[in-house]
Coordinates of C-alpha atoms in Angstrom, one line a residue:
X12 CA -21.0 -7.4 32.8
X13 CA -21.5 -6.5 28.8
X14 CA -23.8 -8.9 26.9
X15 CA -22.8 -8.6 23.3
X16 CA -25.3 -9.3 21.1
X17 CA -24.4 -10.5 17.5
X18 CA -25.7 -8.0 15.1
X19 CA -24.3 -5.5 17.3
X20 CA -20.6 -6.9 16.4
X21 CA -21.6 -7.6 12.9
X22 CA -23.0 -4.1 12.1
X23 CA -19.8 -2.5 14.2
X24 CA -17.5 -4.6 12.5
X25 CA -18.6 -3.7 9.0
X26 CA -19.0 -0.2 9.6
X27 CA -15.4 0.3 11.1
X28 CA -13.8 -1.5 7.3
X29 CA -16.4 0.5 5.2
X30 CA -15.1 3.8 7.6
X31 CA -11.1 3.1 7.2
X32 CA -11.5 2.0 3.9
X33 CA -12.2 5.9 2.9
X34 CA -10.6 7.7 5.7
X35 CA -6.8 8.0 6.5
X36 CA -5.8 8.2 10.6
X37 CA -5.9 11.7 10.8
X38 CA -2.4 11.5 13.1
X39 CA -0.9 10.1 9.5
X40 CA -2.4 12.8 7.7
X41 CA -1.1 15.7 9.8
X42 CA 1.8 13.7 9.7
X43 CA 2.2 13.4 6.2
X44 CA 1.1 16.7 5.4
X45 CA 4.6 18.2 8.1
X46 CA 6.3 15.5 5.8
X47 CA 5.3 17.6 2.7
X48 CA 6.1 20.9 4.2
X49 CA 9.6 20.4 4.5
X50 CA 10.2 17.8 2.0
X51 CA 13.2 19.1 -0.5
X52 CA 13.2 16.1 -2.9
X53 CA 10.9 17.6 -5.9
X54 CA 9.9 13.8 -7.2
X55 CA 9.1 13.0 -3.6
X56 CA 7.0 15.9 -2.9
X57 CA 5.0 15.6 -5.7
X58 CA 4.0 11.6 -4.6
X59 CA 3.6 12.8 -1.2
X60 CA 1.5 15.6 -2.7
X61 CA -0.5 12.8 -4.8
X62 CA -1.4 11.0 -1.7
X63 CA -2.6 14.1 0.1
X64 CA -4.8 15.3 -2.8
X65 CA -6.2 11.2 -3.1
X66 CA -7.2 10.9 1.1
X67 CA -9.1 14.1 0.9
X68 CA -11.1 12.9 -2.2
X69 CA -11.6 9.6 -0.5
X70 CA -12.8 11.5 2.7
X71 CA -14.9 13.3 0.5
X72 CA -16.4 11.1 -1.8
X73 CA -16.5 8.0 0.4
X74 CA -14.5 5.5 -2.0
X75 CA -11.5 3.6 -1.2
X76 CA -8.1 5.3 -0.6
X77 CA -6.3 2.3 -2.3
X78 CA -7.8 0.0 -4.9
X79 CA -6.0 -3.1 -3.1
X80 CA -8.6 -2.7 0.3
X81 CA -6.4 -5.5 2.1
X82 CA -6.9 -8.9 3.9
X83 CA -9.0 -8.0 7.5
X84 CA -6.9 -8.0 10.6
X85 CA -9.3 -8.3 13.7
X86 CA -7.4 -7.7 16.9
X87 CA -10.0 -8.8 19.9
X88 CA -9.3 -8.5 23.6
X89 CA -12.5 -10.3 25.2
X90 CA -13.6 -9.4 29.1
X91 CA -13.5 -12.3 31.1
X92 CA -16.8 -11.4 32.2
X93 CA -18.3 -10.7 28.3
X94 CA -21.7 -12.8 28.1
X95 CA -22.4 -13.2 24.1
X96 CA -26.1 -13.4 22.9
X97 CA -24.9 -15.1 19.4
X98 CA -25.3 -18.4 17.5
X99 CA -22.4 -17.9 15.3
X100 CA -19.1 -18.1 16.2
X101 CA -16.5 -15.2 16.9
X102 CA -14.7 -15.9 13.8
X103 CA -18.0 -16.0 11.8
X104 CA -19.5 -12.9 13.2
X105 CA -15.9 -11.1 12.1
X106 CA -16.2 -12.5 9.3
X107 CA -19.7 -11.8 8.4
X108 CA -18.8 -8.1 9.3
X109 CA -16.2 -8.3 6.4
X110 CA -18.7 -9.9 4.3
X111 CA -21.4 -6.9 4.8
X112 CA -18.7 -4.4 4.7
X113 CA -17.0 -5.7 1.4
X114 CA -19.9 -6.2 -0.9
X115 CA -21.9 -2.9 0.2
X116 CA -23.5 -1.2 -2.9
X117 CA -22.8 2.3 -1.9
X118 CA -18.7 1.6 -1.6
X119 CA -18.1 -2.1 -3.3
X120 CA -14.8 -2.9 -2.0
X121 CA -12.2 -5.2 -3.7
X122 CA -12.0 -9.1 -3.1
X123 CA -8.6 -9.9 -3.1
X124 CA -8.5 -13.1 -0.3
X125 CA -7.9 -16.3 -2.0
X126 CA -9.0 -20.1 -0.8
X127 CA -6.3 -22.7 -1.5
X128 CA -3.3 -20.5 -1.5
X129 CA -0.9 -23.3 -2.4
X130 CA -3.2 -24.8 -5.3
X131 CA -6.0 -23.4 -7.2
X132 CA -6.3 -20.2 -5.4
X133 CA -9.4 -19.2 -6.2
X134 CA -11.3 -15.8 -5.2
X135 CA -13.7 -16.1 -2.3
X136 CA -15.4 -13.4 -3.7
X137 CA -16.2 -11.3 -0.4
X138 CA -12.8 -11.2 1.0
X139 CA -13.4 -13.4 3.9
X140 CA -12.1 -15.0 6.1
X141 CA -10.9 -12.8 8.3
X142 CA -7.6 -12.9 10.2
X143 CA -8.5 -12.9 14.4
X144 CA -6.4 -12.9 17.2
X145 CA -8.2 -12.9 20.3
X146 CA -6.6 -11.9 24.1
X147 CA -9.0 -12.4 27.2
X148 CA -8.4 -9.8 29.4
X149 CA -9.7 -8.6 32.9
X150 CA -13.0 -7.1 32.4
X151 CA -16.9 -6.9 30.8
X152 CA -16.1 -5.4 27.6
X153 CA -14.6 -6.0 24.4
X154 CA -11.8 -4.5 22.8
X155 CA -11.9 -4.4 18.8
X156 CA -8.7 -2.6 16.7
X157 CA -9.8 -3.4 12.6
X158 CA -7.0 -3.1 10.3
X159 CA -7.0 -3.9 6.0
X160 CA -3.5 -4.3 5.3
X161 CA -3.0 -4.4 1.7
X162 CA -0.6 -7.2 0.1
X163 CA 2.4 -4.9 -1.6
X164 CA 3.1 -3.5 2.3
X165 CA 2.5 -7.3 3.9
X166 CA 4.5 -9.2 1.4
X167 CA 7.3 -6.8 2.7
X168 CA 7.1 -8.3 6.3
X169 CA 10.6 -9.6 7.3
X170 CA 11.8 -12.0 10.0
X171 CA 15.0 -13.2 11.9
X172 CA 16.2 -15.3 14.5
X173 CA 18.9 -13.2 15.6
X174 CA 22.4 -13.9 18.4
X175 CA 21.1 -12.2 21.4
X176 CA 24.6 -10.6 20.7
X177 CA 23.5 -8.9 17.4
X178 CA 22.4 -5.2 17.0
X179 CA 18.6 -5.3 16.0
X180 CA 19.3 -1.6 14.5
X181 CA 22.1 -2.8 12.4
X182 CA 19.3 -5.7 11.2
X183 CA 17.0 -2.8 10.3
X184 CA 19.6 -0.5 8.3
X185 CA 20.6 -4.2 6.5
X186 CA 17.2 -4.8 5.9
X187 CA 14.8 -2.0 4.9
X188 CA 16.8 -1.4 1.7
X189 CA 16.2 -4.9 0.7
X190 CA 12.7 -3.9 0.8
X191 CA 12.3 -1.8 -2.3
X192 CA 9.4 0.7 -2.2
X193 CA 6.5 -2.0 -2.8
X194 CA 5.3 -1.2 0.6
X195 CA 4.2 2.6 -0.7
X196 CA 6.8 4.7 1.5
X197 CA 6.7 7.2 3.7
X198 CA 4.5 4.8 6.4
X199 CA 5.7 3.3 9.9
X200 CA 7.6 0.2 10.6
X201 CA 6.4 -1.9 13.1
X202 CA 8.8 -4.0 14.7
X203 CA 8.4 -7.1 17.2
X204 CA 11.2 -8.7 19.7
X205 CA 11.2 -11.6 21.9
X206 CA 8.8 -14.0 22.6
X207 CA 9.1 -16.7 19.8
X208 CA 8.8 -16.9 15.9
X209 CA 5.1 -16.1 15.9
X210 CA 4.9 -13.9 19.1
X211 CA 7.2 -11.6 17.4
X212 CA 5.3 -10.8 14.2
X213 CA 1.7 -10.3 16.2
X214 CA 3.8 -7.6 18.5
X215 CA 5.2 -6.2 15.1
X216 CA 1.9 -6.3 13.4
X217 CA -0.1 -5.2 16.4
X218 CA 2.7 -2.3 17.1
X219 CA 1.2 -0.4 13.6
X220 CA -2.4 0.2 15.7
X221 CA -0.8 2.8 17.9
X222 CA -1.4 6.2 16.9
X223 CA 2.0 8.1 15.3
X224 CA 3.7 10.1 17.9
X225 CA 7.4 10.4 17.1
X226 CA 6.9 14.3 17.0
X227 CA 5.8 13.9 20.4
X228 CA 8.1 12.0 21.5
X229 CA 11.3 13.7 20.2
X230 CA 10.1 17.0 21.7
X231 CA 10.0 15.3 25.4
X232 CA 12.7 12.4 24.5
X233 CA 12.8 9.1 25.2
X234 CA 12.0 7.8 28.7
X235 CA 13.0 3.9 28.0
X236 CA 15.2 1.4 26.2
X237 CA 12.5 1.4 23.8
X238 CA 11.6 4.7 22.9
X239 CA 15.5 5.3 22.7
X240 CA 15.5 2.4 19.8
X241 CA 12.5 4.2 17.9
X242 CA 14.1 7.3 17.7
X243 CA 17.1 5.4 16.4
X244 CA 15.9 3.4 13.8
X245 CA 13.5 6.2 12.7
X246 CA 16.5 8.9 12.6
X247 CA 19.0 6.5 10.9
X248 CA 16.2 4.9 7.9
X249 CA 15.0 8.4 7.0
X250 CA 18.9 9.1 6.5
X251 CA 19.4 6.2 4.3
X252 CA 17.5 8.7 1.8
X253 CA 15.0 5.6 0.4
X254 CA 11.9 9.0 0.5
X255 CA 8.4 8.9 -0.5
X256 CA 7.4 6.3 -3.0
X257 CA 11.6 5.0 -3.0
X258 CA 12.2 8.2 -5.1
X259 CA 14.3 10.1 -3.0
X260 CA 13.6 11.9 -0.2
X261 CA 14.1 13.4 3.8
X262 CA 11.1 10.8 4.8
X263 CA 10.8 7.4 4.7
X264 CA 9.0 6.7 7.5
X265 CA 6.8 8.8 9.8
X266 CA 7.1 6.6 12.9
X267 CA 8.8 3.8 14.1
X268 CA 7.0 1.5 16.5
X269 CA 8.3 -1.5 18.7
X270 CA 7.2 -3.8 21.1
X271 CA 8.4 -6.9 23.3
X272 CA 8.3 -9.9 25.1
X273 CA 10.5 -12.0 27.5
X274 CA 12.2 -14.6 25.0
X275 CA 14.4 -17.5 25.4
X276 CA 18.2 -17.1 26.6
X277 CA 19.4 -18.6 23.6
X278 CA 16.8 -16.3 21.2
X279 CA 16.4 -13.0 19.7
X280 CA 13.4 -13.6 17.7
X281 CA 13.0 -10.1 16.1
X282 CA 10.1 -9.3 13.5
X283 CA 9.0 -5.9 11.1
X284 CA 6.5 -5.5 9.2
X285 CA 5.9 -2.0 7.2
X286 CA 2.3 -0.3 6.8
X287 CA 2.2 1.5 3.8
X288 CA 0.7 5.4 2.5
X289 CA -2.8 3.6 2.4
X290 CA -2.3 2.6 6.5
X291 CA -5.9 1.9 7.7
X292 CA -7.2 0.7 11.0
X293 CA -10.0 2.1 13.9
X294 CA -10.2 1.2 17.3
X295 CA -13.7 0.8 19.3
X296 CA -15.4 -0.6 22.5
X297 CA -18.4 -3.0 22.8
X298 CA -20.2 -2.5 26.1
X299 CA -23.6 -4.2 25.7
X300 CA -25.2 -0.8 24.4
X301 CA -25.5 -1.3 21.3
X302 CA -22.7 -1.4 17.8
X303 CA -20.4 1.3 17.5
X304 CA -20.1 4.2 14.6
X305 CA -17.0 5.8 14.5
X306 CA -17.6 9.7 14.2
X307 CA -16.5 10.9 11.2
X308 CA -12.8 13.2 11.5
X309 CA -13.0 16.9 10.2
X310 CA -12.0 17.5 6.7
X311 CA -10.4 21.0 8.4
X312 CA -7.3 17.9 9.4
X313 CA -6.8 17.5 5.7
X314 CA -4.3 19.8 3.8
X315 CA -5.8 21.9 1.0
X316 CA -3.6 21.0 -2.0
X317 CA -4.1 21.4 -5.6
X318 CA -1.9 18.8 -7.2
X319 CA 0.0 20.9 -10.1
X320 CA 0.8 19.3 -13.0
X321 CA 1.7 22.4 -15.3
X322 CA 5.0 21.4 -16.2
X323 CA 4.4 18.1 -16.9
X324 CA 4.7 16.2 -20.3
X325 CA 1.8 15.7 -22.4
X326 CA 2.1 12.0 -23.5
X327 CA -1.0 10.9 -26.5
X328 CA -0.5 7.2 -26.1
X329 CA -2.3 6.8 -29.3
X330 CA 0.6 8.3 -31.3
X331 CA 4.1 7.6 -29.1
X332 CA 7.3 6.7 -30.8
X333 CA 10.2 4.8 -29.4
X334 CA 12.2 7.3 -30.5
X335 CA 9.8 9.6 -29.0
X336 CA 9.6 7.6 -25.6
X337 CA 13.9 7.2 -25.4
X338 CA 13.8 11.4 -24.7
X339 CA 11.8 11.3 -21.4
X340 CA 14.5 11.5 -18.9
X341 CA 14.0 9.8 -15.2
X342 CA 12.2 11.7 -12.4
X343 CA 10.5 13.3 -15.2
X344 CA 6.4 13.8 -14.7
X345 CA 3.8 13.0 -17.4
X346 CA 0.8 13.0 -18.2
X347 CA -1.1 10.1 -20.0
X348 CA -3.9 10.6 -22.6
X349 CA -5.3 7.9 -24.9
X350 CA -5.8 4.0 -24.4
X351 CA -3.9 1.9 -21.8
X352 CA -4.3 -1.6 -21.5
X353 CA -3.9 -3.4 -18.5
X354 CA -3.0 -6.4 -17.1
X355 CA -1.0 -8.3 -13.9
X356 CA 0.2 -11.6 -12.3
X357 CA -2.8 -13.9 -13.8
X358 CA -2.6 -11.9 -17.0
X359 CA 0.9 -12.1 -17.7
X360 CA 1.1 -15.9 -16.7
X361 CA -1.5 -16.6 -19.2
X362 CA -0.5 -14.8 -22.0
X363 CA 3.3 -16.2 -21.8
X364 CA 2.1 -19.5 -21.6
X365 CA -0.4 -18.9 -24.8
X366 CA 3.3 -17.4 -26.5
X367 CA 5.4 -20.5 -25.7
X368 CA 2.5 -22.6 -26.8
X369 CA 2.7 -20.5 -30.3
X370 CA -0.8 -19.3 -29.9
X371 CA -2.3 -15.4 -31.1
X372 CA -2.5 -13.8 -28.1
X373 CA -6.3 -12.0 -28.0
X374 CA -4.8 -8.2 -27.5
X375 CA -2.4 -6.5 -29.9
X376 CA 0.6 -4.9 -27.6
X377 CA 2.8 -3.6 -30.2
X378 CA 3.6 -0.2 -29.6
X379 CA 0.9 -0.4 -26.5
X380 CA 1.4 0.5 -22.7
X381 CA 0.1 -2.3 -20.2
X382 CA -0.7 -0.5 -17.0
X383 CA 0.0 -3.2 -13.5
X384 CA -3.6 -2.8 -11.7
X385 CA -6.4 -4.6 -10.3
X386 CA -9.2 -2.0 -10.1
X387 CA -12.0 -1.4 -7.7
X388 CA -15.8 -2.5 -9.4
X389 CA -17.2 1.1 -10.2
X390 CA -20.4 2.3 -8.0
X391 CA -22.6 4.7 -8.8
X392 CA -21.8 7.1 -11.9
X393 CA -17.9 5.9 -11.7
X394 CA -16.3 4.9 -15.0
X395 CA -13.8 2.6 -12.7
X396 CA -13.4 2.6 -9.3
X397 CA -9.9 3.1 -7.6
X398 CA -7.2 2.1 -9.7
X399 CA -3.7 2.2 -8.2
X400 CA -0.9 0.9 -9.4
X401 CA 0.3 -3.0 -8.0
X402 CA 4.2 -3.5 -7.0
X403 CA 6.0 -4.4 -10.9
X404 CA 8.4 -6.7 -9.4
X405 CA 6.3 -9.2 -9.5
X406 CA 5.9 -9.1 -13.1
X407 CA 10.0 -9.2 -13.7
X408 CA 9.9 -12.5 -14.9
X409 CA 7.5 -11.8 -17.6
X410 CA 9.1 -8.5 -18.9
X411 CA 11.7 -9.6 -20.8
X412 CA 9.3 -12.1 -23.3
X413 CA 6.7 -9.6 -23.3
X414 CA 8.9 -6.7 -24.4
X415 CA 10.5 -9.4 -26.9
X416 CA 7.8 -11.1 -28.4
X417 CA 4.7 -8.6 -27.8
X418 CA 6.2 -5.1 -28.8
X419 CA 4.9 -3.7 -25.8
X420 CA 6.7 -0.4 -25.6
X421 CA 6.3 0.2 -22.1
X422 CA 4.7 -0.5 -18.2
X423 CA 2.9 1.5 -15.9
X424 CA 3.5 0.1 -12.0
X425 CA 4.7 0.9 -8.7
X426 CA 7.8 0.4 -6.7
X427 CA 11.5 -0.2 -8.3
X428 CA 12.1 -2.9 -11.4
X429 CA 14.6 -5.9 -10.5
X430 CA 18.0 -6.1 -12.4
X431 CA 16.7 -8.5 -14.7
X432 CA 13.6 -6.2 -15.5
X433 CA 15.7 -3.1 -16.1
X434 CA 18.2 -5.3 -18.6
X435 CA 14.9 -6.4 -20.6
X436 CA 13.7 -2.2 -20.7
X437 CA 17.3 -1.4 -22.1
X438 CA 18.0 -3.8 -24.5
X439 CA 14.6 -3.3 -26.1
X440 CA 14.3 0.7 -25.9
X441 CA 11.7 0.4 -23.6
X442 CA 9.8 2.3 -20.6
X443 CA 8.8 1.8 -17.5
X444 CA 6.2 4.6 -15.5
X445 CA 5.6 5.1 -12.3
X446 CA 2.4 5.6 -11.1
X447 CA 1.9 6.6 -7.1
X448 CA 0.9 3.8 -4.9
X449 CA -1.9 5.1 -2.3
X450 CA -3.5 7.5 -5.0
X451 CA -5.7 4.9 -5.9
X452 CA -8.9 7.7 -6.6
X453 CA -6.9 10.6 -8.0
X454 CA -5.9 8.1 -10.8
X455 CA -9.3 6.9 -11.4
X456 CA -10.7 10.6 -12.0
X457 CA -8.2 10.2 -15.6
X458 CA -9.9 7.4 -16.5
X459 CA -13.1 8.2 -18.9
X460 CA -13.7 4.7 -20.4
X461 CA -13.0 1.0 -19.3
X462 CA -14.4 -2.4 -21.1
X463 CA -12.5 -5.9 -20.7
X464 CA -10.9 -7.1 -23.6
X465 CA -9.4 -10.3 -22.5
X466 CA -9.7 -13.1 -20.0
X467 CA -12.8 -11.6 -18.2
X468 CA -13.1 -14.8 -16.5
X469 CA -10.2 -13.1 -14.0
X470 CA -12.6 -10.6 -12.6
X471 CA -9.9 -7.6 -11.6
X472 CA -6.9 -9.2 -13.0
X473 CA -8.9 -9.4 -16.6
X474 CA -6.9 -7.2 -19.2
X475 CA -8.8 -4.1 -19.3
X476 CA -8.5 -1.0 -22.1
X477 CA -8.9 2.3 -20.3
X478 CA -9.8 5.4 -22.2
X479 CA -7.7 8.0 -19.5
X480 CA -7.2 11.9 -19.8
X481 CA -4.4 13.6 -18.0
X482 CA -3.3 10.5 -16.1
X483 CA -0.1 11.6 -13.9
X484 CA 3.1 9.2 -14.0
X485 CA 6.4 9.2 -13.3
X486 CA 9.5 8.1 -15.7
X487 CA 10.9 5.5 -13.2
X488 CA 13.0 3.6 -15.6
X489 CA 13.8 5.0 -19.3
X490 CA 14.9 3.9 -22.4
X491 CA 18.5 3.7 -21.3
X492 CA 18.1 1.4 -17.9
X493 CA 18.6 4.2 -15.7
X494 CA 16.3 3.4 -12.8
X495 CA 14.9 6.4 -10.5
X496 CA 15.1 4.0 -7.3
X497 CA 18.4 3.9 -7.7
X498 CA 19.7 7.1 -8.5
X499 CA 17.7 8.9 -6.4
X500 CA 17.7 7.2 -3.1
X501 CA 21.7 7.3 -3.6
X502 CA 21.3 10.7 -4.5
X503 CA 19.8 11.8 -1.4
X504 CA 21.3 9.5 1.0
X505 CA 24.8 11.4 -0.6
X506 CA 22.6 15.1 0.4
X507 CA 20.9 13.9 3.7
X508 CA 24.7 13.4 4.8
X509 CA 26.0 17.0 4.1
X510 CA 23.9 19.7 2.8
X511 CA 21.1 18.5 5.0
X512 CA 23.0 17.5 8.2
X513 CA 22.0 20.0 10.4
X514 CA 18.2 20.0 9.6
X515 CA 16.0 18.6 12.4
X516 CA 14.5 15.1 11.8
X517 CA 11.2 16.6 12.3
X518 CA 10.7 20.5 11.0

């Protein structure tokens, strides 16, 4: 029988989000890095590429792998026989792990949880409180799985109550489309069935701890009903041609995951929930001996990669044209130098509501780029800390009246533009970039001078100017409303289905 003393689970606690926060699974790595071998889809290798180069500088340099570090998952099964030597409560002790973790000196990490979701939703400054589920199991030992799921992949969780007579795969081919590439493709899907409404999104969420092993499991083949349906889904969603980043591509999705749970007669609860290129979790065991650190993994796991940008187009923001901008063609790869502003959700709801109130806005746009980030604080001798790109969708509704009444000539973001977004970039002969989603620390390396020019009262949704050198995008949308997301996934759906029929799902 394990006493667990409260510091211990503290101290393990933080150390496991401080660990994941800077290194990638290594079974997604090695994944990923198969994925990148045999991936044909030039705009898709080169993301893929991206988020290769990014992990190993993260392993190296011990700094986040995405800017956006995630809301804390705790996933607890608790011995029967566990005694606790602690004054604070489970859920404190988690969340004063989260506390340490997120506001270490050494690798500051990014508050993003907000108090008061439906009101003022205001910052709680050290991303607590946690999320905890908690299982008592058989035993004198406790179970802890940590997991920082970052927002863009989470808000593309999905849920239905399906006829027991309906085909969940049919569900999943309907659905992942409607998805978009906010959650940072290629990752896993995890998906939950049975059980009830909330059963089935803890299987789905809790389904994305187990380590990736369709490689595995295609070379043996499937042994159950449910290994039969991951190999399904995963074969069919990789050949709906969606690829890395929603490009374009042979992988969508490394894995597929599912688990279940007896459910009503009448019920066919069925839940899945994405994890994204920035996947992070660690598992570990409290006995009574003392708090756990998780060995660091070999940097040998980690493809060498040089990310090439030779033949990319040189783009001095200071001195772009719209006539200029109207010749970069989509899929096409560029490189930013000059000053960016920035600016998301808060941002853009404050300065349209200083427009319709007539007021001068405090930043000039006209002619400018506003770049869609929340950065990391810097540490050390940093200039800025991560600073990947946030999902642009949510800034649709602002486009059209910032492209109108700003002359903002064009966006930097990630993920696909909504209908209405793409009319407001053709009509006014703007742009919209694409900047990779879980390369977070590659794209902070271009940036060689940050200050806040606006609403610094927002913390990391203030408008920032960044000074950056060589920063790498992608033309996702150009000046003609031709959208990359759409093109290419069709495009390679169309290939997947003939030139590229006979090739093995895994190489």
């Amino acid at each position: 029988m394990a006493t667990i003393r409260q510091d211990d689970f503290i101290e393990s606690i933080a150390d496991a989000l401080q660990y994941i926060s800077y290194y990638h699974p290594v079974d997604y790595i090695t994944s990923l890095a198969r994925a990148y071998e045999r991936e044909a889809s030039p705009a898709a290798k080169d993301a893929i590429a991206q988020i290769l180069v990014n992990s190993r500088m993260c392993a190296e340099g011990h700094r986040p792998i995405c800017q956006d570090t995630g809301i804390v998952t705790v996933f607890l099964k608790i011995g029967m026989d566990v005694r606790w030597d602690a004054r604070m409560t489970v859920q404190e002790m988690a969340d004063e792990g989260v506390r340490r973790a997120y506001l270490n000196p050494d690798n500051t990490l990014r508050a993003s949880i907000l108090a008061d979701p439906a009101g003022t939703r205001k910052n709680t400054k050290d991303n607590t409180p946690a999320v905890v589920s908690i299982e008592m199991v058989k035993g004198g030992n406790v179970d802890v799985t940590v997991a920082a799921k970052g927002g863009g992949s989470e808000a593309k969780s999905k849920f239905a109550m399906l006829n027991p007579s309906d085909s969940i795969v049919e569900w999943v081919l309907k659905t992942v489309p409607t998805m978009g590439a906010g959650w940072c493709p290629p990752g896993m899907l995890g998906i939950g069935i049975g059980g009830t409404a909330e059963k089935a999104m803890l299987l789905a969420k809790e389904s994305l701890m187990d380590p990736i092993d369709m490689r595995d499991l295609l070379a043996r083949g499937p042994k159950n009903r449910l290994e039969e349906l991951r190999v399904e889904i995963y074969d069919k969603v990789n050949k709906l041609g969606i690829g890395a980043q929603g490009l374009g591509g042979l992988t969508t999705v490394l894995d597929v995951k599912v688990r279940d749970y007896p459910t009503h007669a009448a019920n066919l609860p069925v839940a899945m929930i994405p994890n994204c290129a920035a996947t992070r979790h660690a598992h570990f065991v409290l006995d009574g001996s003392g708090p756990v650190a998780l060995k660091p993994p070999s940097l040998e796991d980690w493809p060498t990669l040089t990310y090439d940008v030779s033949n990319a187009r040189r783009v001095n923001l200071g001195m772009v044209t719209r006539e200029e901008a109207a010749t970069w063609k989509p899929g096409e790869v560029l490189l930013l130098r000059g000053k960016l502003l920035t600016g998301r959700d808060a941002a853009h709801k404050r300065i349209t509501e200083m427009l319709n109130r007539g007021e001068k806005l405090p930043v000039d746009f006209t002619n400018r780029f506003i770049y869609y980030v929340g950065p990391v604080d810097p540490v050390r001798d940093e200039v800025m800390g991560p600073a990947g790109p946030t999902t642009s969708t949510r800034m649709d509704k602002f486009t059209r009246q910032m492209l109108e009444q700003t002359g903002l000539l064009g966006m930097v973001g990630k993920a696909e533009r909504g209908p209405a977004a793409i009319e407001a970039i053709r009509d006014n002969r703007a742009v919209y970039l694409m900047a990779v989603g879980g390369a977070a620390y590659l794209v902070s390396k271009a940036i060689r001078a940050a200050r806040v020019v606006a609403f610094a009262d927002l913390g990391m949704e203030a408008i920032y100017e960044f000074t950056v050198e060589d920063m790498p995008v992608t033309v996702a949308v150009d000046a003609q409303g031709t959208s990359v997301h759409e093109t290419g996934p069709k495009e390679w759906k169309a290939r997947i289905q003939t030139e590229f029929a006979g090739v093995p799902i895994l190489a």
